[in-house]
Coordinates of C-alpha atoms in Angstrom, one line a residue:
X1 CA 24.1 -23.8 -121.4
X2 CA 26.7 -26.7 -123.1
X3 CA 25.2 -29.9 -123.5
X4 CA 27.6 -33.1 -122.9
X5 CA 28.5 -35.1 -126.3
X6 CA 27.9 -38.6 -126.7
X7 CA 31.7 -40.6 -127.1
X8 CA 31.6 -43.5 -129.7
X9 CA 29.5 -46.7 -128.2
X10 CA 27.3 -44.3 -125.5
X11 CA 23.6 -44.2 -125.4
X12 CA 21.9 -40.8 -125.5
X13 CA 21.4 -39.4 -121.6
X14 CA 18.0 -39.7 -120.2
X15 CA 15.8 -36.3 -120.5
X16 CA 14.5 -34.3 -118.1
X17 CA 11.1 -35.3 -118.5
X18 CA 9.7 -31.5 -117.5
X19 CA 11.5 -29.9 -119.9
X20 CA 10.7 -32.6 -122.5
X21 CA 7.2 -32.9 -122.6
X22 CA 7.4 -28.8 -123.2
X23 CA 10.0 -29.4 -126.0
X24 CA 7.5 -31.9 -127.5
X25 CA 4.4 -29.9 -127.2
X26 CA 6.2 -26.6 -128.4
X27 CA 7.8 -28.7 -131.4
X28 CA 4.5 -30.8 -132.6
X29 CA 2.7 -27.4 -132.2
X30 CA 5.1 -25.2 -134.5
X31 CA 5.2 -28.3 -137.1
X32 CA 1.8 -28.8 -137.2
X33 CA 1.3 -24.4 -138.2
X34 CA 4.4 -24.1 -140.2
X35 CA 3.5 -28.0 -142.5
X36 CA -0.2 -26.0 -142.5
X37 CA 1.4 -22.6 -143.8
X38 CA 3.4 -24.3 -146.0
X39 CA 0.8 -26.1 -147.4
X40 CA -1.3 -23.4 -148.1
X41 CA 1.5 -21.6 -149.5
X42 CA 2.0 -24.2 -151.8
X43 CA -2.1 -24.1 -153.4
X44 CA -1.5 -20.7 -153.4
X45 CA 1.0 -19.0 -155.1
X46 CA 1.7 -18.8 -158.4
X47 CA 4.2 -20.6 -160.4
X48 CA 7.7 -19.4 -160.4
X49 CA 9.7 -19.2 -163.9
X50 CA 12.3 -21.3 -162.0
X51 CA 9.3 -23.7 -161.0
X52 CA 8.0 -24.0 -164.6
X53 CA 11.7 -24.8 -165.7
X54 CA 12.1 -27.5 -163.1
X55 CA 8.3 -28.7 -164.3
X56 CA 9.4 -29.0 -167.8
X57 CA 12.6 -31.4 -166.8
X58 CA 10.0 -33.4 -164.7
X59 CA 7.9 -33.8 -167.9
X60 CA 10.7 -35.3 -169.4
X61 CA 12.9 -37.3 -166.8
X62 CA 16.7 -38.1 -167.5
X63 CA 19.9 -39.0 -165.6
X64 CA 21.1 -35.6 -165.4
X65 CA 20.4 -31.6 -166.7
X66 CA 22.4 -28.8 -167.7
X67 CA 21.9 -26.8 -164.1
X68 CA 21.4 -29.8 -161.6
X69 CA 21.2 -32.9 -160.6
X70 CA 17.5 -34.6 -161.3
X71 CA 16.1 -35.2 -158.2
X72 CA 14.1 -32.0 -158.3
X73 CA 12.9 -33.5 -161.5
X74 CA 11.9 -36.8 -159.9
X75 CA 10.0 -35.2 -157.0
X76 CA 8.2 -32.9 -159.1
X77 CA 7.4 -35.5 -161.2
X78 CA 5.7 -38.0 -157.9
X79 CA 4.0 -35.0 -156.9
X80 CA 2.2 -34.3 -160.0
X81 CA 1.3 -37.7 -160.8
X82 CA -0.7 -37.6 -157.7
X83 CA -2.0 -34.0 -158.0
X84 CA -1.6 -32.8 -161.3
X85 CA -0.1 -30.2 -162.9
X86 CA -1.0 -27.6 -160.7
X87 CA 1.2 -25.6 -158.3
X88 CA 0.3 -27.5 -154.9
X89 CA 1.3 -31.3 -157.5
X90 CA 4.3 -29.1 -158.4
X91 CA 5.2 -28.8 -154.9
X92 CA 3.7 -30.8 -152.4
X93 CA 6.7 -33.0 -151.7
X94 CA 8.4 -30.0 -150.2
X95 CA 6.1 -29.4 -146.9
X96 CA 6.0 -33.3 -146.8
X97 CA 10.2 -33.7 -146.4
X98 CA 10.2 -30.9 -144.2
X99 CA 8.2 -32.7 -142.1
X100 CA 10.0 -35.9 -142.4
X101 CA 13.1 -34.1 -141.8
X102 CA 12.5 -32.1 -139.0
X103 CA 11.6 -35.5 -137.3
X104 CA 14.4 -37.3 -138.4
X105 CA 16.7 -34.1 -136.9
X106 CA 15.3 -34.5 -133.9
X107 CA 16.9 -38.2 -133.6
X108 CA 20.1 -37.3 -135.0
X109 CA 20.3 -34.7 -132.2
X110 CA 19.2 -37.3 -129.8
X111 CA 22.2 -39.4 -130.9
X112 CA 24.6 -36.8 -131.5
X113 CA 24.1 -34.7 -128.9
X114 CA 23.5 -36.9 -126.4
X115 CA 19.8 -35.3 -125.3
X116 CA 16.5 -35.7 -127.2
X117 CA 16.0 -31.7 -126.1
X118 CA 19.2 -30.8 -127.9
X119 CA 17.3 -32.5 -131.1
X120 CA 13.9 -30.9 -130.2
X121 CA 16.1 -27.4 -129.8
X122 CA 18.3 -28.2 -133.5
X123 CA 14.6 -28.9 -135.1
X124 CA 12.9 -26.1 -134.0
X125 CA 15.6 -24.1 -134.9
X126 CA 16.2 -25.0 -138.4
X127 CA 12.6 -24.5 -138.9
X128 CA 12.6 -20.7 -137.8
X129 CA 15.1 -20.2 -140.6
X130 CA 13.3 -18.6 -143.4
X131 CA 15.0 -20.4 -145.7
X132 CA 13.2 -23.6 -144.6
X133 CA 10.0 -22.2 -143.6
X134 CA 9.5 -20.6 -146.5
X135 CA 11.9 -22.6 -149.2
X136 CA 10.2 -25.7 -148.3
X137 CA 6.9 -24.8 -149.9
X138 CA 8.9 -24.2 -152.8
X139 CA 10.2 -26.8 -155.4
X140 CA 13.7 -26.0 -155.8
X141 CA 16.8 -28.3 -155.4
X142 CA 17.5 -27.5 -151.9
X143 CA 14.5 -29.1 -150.4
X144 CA 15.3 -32.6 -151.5
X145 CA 19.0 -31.6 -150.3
X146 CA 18.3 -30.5 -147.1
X147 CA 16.0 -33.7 -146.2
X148 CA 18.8 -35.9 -147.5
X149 CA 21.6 -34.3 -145.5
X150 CA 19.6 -34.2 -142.7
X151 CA 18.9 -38.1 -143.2
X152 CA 22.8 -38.1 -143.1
X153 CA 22.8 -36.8 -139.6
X154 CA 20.7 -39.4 -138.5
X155 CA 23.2 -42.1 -140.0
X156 CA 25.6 -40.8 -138.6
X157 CA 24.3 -40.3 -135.0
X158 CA 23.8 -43.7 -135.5
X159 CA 26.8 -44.6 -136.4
X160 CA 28.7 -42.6 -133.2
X161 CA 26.1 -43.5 -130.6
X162 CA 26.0 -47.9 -131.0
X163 CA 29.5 -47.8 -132.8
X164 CA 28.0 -50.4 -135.2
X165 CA 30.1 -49.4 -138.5
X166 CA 27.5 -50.8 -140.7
X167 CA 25.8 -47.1 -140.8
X168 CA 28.7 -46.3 -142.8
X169 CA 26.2 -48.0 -145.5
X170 CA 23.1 -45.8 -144.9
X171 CA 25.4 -42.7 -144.8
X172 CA 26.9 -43.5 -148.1
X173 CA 23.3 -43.6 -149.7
X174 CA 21.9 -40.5 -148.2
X175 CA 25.3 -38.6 -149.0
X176 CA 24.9 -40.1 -152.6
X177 CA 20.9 -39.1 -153.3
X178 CA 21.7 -35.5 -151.5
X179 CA 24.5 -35.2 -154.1
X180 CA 21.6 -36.2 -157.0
X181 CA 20.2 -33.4 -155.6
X182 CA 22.8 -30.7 -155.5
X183 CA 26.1 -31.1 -156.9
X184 CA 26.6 -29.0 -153.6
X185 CA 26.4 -31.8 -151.6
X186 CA 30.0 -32.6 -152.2
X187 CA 31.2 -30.5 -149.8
X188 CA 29.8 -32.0 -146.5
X189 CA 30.8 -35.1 -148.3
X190 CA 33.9 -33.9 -148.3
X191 CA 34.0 -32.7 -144.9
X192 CA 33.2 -36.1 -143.4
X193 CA 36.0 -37.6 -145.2
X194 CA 38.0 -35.7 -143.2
X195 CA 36.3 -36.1 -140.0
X196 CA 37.1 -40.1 -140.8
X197 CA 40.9 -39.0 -141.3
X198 CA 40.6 -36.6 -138.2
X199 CA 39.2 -39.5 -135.9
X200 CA 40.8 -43.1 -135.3
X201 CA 38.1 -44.7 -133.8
X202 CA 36.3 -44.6 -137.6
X203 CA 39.5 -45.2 -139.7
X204 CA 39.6 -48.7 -138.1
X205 CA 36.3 -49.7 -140.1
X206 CA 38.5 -49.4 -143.6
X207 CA 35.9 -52.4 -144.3
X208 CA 32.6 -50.4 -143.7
X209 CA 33.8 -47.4 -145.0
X210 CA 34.6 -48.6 -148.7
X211 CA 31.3 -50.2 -149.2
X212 CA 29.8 -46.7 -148.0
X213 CA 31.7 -45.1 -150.8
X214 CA 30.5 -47.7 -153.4
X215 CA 26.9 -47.2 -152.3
X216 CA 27.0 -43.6 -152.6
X217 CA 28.9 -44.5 -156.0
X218 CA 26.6 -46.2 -157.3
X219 CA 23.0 -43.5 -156.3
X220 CA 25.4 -41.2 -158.2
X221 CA 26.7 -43.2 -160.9
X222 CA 23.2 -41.8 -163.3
X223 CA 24.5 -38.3 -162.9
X224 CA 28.0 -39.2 -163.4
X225 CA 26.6 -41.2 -167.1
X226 CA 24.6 -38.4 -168.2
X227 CA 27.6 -35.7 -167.9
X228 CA 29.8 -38.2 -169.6
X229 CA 27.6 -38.6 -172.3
X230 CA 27.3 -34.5 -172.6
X231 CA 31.1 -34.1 -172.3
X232 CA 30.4 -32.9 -168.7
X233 CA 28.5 -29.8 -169.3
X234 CA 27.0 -29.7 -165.9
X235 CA 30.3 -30.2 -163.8
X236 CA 31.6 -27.8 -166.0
X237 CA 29.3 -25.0 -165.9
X238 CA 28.9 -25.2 -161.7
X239 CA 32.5 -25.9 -161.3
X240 CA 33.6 -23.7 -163.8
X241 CA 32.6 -20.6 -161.8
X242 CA 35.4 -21.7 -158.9
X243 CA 38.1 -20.4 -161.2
X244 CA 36.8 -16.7 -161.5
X245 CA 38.8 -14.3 -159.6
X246 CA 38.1 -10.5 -158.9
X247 CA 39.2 -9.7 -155.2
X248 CA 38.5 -6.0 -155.4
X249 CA 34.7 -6.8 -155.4
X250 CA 35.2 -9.6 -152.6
X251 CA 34.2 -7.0 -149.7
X252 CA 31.3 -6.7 -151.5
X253 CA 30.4 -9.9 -152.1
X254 CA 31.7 -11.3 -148.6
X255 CA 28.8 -8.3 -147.2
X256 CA 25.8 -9.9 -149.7
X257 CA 27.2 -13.6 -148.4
X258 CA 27.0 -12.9 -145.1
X259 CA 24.0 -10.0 -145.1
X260 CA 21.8 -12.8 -147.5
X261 CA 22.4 -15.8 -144.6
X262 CA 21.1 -13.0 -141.8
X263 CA 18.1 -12.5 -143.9
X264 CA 17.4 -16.1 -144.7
X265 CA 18.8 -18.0 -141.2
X266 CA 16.4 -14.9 -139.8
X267 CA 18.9 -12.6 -137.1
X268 CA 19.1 -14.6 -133.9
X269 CA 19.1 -17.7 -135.5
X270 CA 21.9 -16.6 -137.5
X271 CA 23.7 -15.4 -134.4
X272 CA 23.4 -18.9 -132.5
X273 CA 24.7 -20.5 -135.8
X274 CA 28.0 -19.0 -135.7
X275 CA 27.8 -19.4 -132.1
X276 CA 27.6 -23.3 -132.3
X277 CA 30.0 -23.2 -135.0
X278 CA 32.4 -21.3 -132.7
X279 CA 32.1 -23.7 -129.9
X280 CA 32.4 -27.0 -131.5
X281 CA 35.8 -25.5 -133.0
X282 CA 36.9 -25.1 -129.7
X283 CA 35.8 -28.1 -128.3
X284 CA 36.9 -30.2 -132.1
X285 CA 40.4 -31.3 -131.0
X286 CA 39.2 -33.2 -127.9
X287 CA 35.0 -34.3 -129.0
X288 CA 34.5 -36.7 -132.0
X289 CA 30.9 -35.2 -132.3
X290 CA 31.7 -31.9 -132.2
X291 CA 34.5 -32.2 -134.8
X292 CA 31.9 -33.6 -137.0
X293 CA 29.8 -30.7 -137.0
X294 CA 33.2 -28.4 -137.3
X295 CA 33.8 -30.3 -140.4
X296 CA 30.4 -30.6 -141.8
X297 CA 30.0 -27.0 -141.3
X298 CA 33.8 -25.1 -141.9
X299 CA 34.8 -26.6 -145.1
X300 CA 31.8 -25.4 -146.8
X301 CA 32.0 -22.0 -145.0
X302 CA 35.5 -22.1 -146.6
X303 CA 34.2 -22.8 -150.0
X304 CA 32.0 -20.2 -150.0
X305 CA 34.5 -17.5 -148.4
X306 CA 36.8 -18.5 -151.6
X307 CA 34.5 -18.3 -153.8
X308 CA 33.4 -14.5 -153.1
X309 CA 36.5 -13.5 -154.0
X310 CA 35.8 -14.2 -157.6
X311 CA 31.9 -14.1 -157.9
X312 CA 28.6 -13.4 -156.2
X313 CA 27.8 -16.4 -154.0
X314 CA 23.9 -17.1 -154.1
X315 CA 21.9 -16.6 -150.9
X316 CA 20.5 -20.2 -151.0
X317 CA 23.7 -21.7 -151.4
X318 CA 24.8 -21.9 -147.8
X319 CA 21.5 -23.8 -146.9
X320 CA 23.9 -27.1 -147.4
X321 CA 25.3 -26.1 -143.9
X322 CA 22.1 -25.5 -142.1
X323 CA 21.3 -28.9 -140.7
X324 CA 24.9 -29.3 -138.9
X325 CA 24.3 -25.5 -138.1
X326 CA 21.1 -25.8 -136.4
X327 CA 22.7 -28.8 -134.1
X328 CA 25.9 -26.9 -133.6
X329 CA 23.8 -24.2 -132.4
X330 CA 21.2 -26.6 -130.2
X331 CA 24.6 -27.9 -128.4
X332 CA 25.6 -24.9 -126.9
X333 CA 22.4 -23.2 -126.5
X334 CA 19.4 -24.2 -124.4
X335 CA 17.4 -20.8 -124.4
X336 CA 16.3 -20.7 -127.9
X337 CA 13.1 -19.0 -127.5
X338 CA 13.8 -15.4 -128.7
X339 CA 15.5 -16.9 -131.9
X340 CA 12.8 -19.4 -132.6
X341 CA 9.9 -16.5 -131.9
X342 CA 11.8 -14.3 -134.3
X343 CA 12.4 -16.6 -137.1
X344 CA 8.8 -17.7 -136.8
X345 CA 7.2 -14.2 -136.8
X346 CA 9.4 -13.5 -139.7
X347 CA 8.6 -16.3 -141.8
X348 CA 4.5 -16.6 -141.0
X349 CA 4.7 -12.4 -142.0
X350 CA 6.0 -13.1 -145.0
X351 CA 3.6 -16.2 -145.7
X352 CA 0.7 -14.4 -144.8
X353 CA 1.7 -11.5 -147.4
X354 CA 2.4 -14.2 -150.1
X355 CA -0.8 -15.4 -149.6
X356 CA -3.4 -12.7 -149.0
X357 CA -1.3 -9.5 -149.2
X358 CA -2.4 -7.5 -146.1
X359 CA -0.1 -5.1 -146.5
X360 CA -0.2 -3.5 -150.4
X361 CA 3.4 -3.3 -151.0
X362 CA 4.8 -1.7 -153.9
X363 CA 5.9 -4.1 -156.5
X364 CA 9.9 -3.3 -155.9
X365 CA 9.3 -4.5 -152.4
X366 CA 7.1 -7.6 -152.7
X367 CA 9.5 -10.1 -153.3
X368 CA 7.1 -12.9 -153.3
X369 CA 5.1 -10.9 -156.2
X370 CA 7.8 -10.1 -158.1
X371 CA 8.5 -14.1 -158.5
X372 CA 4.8 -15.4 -158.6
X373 CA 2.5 -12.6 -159.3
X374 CA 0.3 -12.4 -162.8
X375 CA 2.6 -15.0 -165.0
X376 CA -1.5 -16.8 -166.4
X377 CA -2.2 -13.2 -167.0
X378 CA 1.1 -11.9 -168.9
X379 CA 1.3 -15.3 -170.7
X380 CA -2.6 -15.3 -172.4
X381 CA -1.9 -11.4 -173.3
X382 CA 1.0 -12.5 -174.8
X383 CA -0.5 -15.0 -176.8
X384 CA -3.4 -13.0 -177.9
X385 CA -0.8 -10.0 -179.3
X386 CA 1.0 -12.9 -181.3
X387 CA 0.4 -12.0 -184.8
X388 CA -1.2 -14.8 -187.1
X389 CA 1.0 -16.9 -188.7
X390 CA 4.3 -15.8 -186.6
X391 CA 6.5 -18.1 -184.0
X392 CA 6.4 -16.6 -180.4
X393 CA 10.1 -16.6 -179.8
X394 CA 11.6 -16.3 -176.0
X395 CA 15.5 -16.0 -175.3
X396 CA 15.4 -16.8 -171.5
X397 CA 15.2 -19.6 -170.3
X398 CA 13.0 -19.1 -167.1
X399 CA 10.5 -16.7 -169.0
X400 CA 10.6 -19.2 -171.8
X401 CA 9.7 -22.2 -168.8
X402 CA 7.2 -19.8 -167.7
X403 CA 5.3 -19.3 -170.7
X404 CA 5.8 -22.8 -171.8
X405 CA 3.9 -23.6 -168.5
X406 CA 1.1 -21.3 -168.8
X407 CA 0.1 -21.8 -172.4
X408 CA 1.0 -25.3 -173.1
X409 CA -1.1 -24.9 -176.7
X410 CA 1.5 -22.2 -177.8
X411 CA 4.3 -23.2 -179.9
X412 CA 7.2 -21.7 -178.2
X413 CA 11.0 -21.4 -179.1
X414 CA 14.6 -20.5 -177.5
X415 CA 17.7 -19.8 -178.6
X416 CA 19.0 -20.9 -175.4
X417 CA 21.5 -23.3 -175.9
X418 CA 20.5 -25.4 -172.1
X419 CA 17.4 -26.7 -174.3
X420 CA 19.5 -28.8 -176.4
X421 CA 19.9 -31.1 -173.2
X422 CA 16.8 -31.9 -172.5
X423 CA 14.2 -34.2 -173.2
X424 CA 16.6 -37.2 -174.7
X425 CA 17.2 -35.9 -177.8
X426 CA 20.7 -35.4 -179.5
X427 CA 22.2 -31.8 -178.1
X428 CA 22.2 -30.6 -182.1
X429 CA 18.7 -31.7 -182.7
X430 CA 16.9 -28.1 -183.7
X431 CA 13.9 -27.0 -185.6
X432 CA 13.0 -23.4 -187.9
X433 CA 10.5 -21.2 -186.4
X434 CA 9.8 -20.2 -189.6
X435 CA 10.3 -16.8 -191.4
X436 CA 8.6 -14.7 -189.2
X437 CA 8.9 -14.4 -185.4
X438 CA 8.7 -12.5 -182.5
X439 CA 10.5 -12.1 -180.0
X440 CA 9.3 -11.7 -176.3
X441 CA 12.1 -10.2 -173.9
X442 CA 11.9 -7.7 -170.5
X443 CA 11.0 -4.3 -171.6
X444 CA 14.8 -3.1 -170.2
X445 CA 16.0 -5.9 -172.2
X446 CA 18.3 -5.9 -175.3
X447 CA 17.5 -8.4 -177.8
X448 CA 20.7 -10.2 -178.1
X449 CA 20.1 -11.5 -181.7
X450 CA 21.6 -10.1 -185.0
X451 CA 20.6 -7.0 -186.0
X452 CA 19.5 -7.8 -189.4
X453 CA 17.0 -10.5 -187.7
X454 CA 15.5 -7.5 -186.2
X455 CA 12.1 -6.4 -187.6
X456 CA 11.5 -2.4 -187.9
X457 CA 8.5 -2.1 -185.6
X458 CA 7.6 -3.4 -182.4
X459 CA 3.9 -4.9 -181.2
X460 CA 2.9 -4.1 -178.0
X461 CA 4.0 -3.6 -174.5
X462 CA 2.4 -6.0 -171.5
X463 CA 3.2 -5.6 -168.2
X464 CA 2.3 -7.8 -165.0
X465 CA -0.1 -6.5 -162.8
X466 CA 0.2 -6.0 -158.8
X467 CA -3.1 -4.6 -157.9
X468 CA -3.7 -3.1 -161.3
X469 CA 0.0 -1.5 -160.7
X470 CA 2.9 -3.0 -163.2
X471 CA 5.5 -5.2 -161.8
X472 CA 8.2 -5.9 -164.6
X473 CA 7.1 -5.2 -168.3
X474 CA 7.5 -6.8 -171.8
X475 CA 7.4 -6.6 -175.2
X476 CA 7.5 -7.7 -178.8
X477 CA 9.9 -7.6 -181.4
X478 CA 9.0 -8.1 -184.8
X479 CA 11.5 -10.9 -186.1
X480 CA 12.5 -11.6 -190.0
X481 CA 15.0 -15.2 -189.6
X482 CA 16.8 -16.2 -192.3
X483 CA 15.5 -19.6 -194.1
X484 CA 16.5 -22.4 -192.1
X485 CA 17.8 -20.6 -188.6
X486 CA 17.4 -23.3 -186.2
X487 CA 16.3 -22.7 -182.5
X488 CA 15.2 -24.9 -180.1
X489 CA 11.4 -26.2 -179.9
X490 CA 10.1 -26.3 -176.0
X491 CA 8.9 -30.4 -175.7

């Protein structure tokens, strides 16, 4: 069933206040299991490598790093000043945003829509995505994201349903701290720009608009200093991958695009997203609200489309869409049940098996193993194997953060060049391992080194354990480095 849209200046409809006070019980019930579940998922799961790398940026904070914006930095950073360095300080500011955000979607659907249901339905739905119910008791960069994008919505419903311009300010700021989140973040951004040149009731406040665009300036002026200062290595090396170009493998990657968002949106949430985006297409020519979510929604889409036809596109990177999505979807659709019930079952399944493993999956299938499982373990083998007197060398980055994390008494160096910008020192600023080394690398792994660094015999194999079976296994190469090779020093 459509839902009427709110014109510039009107006040939401009244509810029907049956079909509310369900809405309200179903939504406070589900928030109240899935902040629960993800809090528990939080205590209990191991550290991620990708976790320990955005830990290590937290324990030294900056303006900007190699991969991202810093704002996973800064949250990791609160969260273990209040917890500690453990995985629930690591990521307890996750399940809290979700919360926030899920309440502040429900208002921007209330504006936006017109109907404090059609927010109820947009909330509810969003949260039956996996990628939220379980991504949000992750630390990662797209939790901060998706709060401040959905803090966005809410200025903006603002903004359409009193037809005050001054929310223009408040949507600058959120667009600007989603951006310090995930460079992303331009491309809704984007997209409202041309919403503004789209709709002439909003180019009028000229005024407004410009001092939105100088707030959101200035949240992301930091980010804009730091890749200055590093002749722009971050733009770079995200926008750098929009130039590849290899259309014979775009049906493939257009089929892991599309086949990742099913798995992570969950099916029939999925369905009612493209649904929603369909109808407020149709409806963008004659509806300022639903030519907003169009925008916010397409041009992204687009992005992403183009950029398959030149490289894999990450599963998580569509989750920038999600919010709009889940409101495009709530507009057309009152009977969300089925979708919700199925994202939920989905996403408390997996939970359950990330914390307590009822069902002994191989190692190949446990996803959530394969990511958390057994890193303490691997990490103090490690360190007991490391012969006396030699440097424990690691090449990756993410099993470098790990072990860095895990044994924070073991000197540990990388070759990786992404070390060089972190922790405020100058980019050229290395240190000598010594003469002998060795190097730690996946036991498939090719050490990518020079050969005549390479020591004649190799100490041990370790593998992390599943239930006493192997997940992924290592090893050690003796190293010989020549006198003064420089690598980087983990801080």
């Amino acid at each position: 069933m459509r839902l009427p849209l709110p014109s510039s200046g009107a006040e939401p409809a009244s509810p029907a206040n049956g079909e509310t006070r369900q809405l309200v019980v179903l939504f406070w019930g589900v928030l109240l299991v899935l902040t629960l579940l993800r809090i528990g998922l939080a205590a209990t799961l191991g550290i991620s490598p990708d976790e320990a790398y955005y830990w290590t940026w937290s324990r030294h904070l900056q303006a900007g790093y190699l991969d991202h914006p810093p704002m996973i930095a800064l949250w990791i950073r609160l969260g273990t000043a209040l917890f500690g360095d453990s995985a629930f300080g690591i990521r307890v500011l996750g399940p809290i945003s979700a919360l926030l955000g899920s309440i502040v979607l429900v208002r921007a659907g209330r504006d936006l829509l017109g109907s404090v249901q059609a927010g109820y339905r947009a909330s509810l739905l969003l949260n039956a995505t996996l990628m939220l119910g379980l991504g949000a008791a992750t630390a990662t960069p797209d939790t901060p994201l998706v709060f401040f994008l959905t803090l966005t919505l809410w200025a903006l419903g603002r903004l359409i349903v009193t037809g005050q311009p001054r929310w223009w300010l408040a949507t600058g700021l959120f667009f600007g701290l989603a951006f310090d989140s995930k460079y992303t973040a331009v491309l809704p951004a984007f997209a409202c720009g041309l919403w503004v040149l789209a709709t002439p009731a909003q180019r009028r406040h000229w005024l407004w608009l410009a001092g939105g665009a100088v707030i959101g300036l200035v949240a992301i002026l930091p980010v804009l200093a730091w890749n200055a200062a590093h002749h722009w290595a971050s733009f770079l090396k995200q926008g750098g991958r929009a130039s590849d170009w290899h259309p014979l493998k775009a049906v493939s990657f257009l089929a892991e695009l599309v086949g990742g968002q099913i798995g992570l949106a969950t099916p029939l949430v999925f369905l009612l997203f493209c649904i929603g985006i369909i109808w407020c297409l149709k409806r963008a020519g004659r509806e300022p609200v639903a030519r907003l979510l169009a925008c916010l929604c397409i041009v992204p889409v687009a992005v992403f489309v183009q950029h398959a036809f030149g490289g894999r596109v990450q599963a998580n990177w569509p989750v920038v869409i999600y919010p709009a999505a889940a409101l495009a979807a709530a507009a057309t659709h009152r009977r969300i049940g089925y979708a919700c019930a199925l994202g939920l079952a989905i996403t408390a399944l997996v939970s359950l098996q990330g914390m307590v493993a009822p069902l002994h999956l191989s190692a190949h299938h446990d996803v959530i193993a394969r990511q958390t499982a057994d890193w303490s373990g691997l990490a103090h083998r490690v360190q007991e194997e490391v012969s006396p007197g030699h440097s424990l060398v690691v090449g990756d980055y993410a099993l470098a953060s790990i072990m860095r994390y895990e044994t924070p008494d073991q000197p540990i160096y990388s070759y990786d060049s992404r070390w060089g910008f972190l922790g405020g020192h100058d980019i050229h600023e290395r240190a000598y391992p010594g003469p002998k080394a060795q190097l730690l690398l996946r036991e498939s792994e090719k050490p990518d080194l020079p050969a005549a660094w390479l020591g004649a015999a190799e100490t041990g194999r370790f593998c992390r354990l599943l239930r006493g079976q192997p997940i992924i296994c290592y090893r050690l190469i003796n190293l010989n480095l020549p006198a003064g090779t420089a690598m980087h020093q983990l801080p």
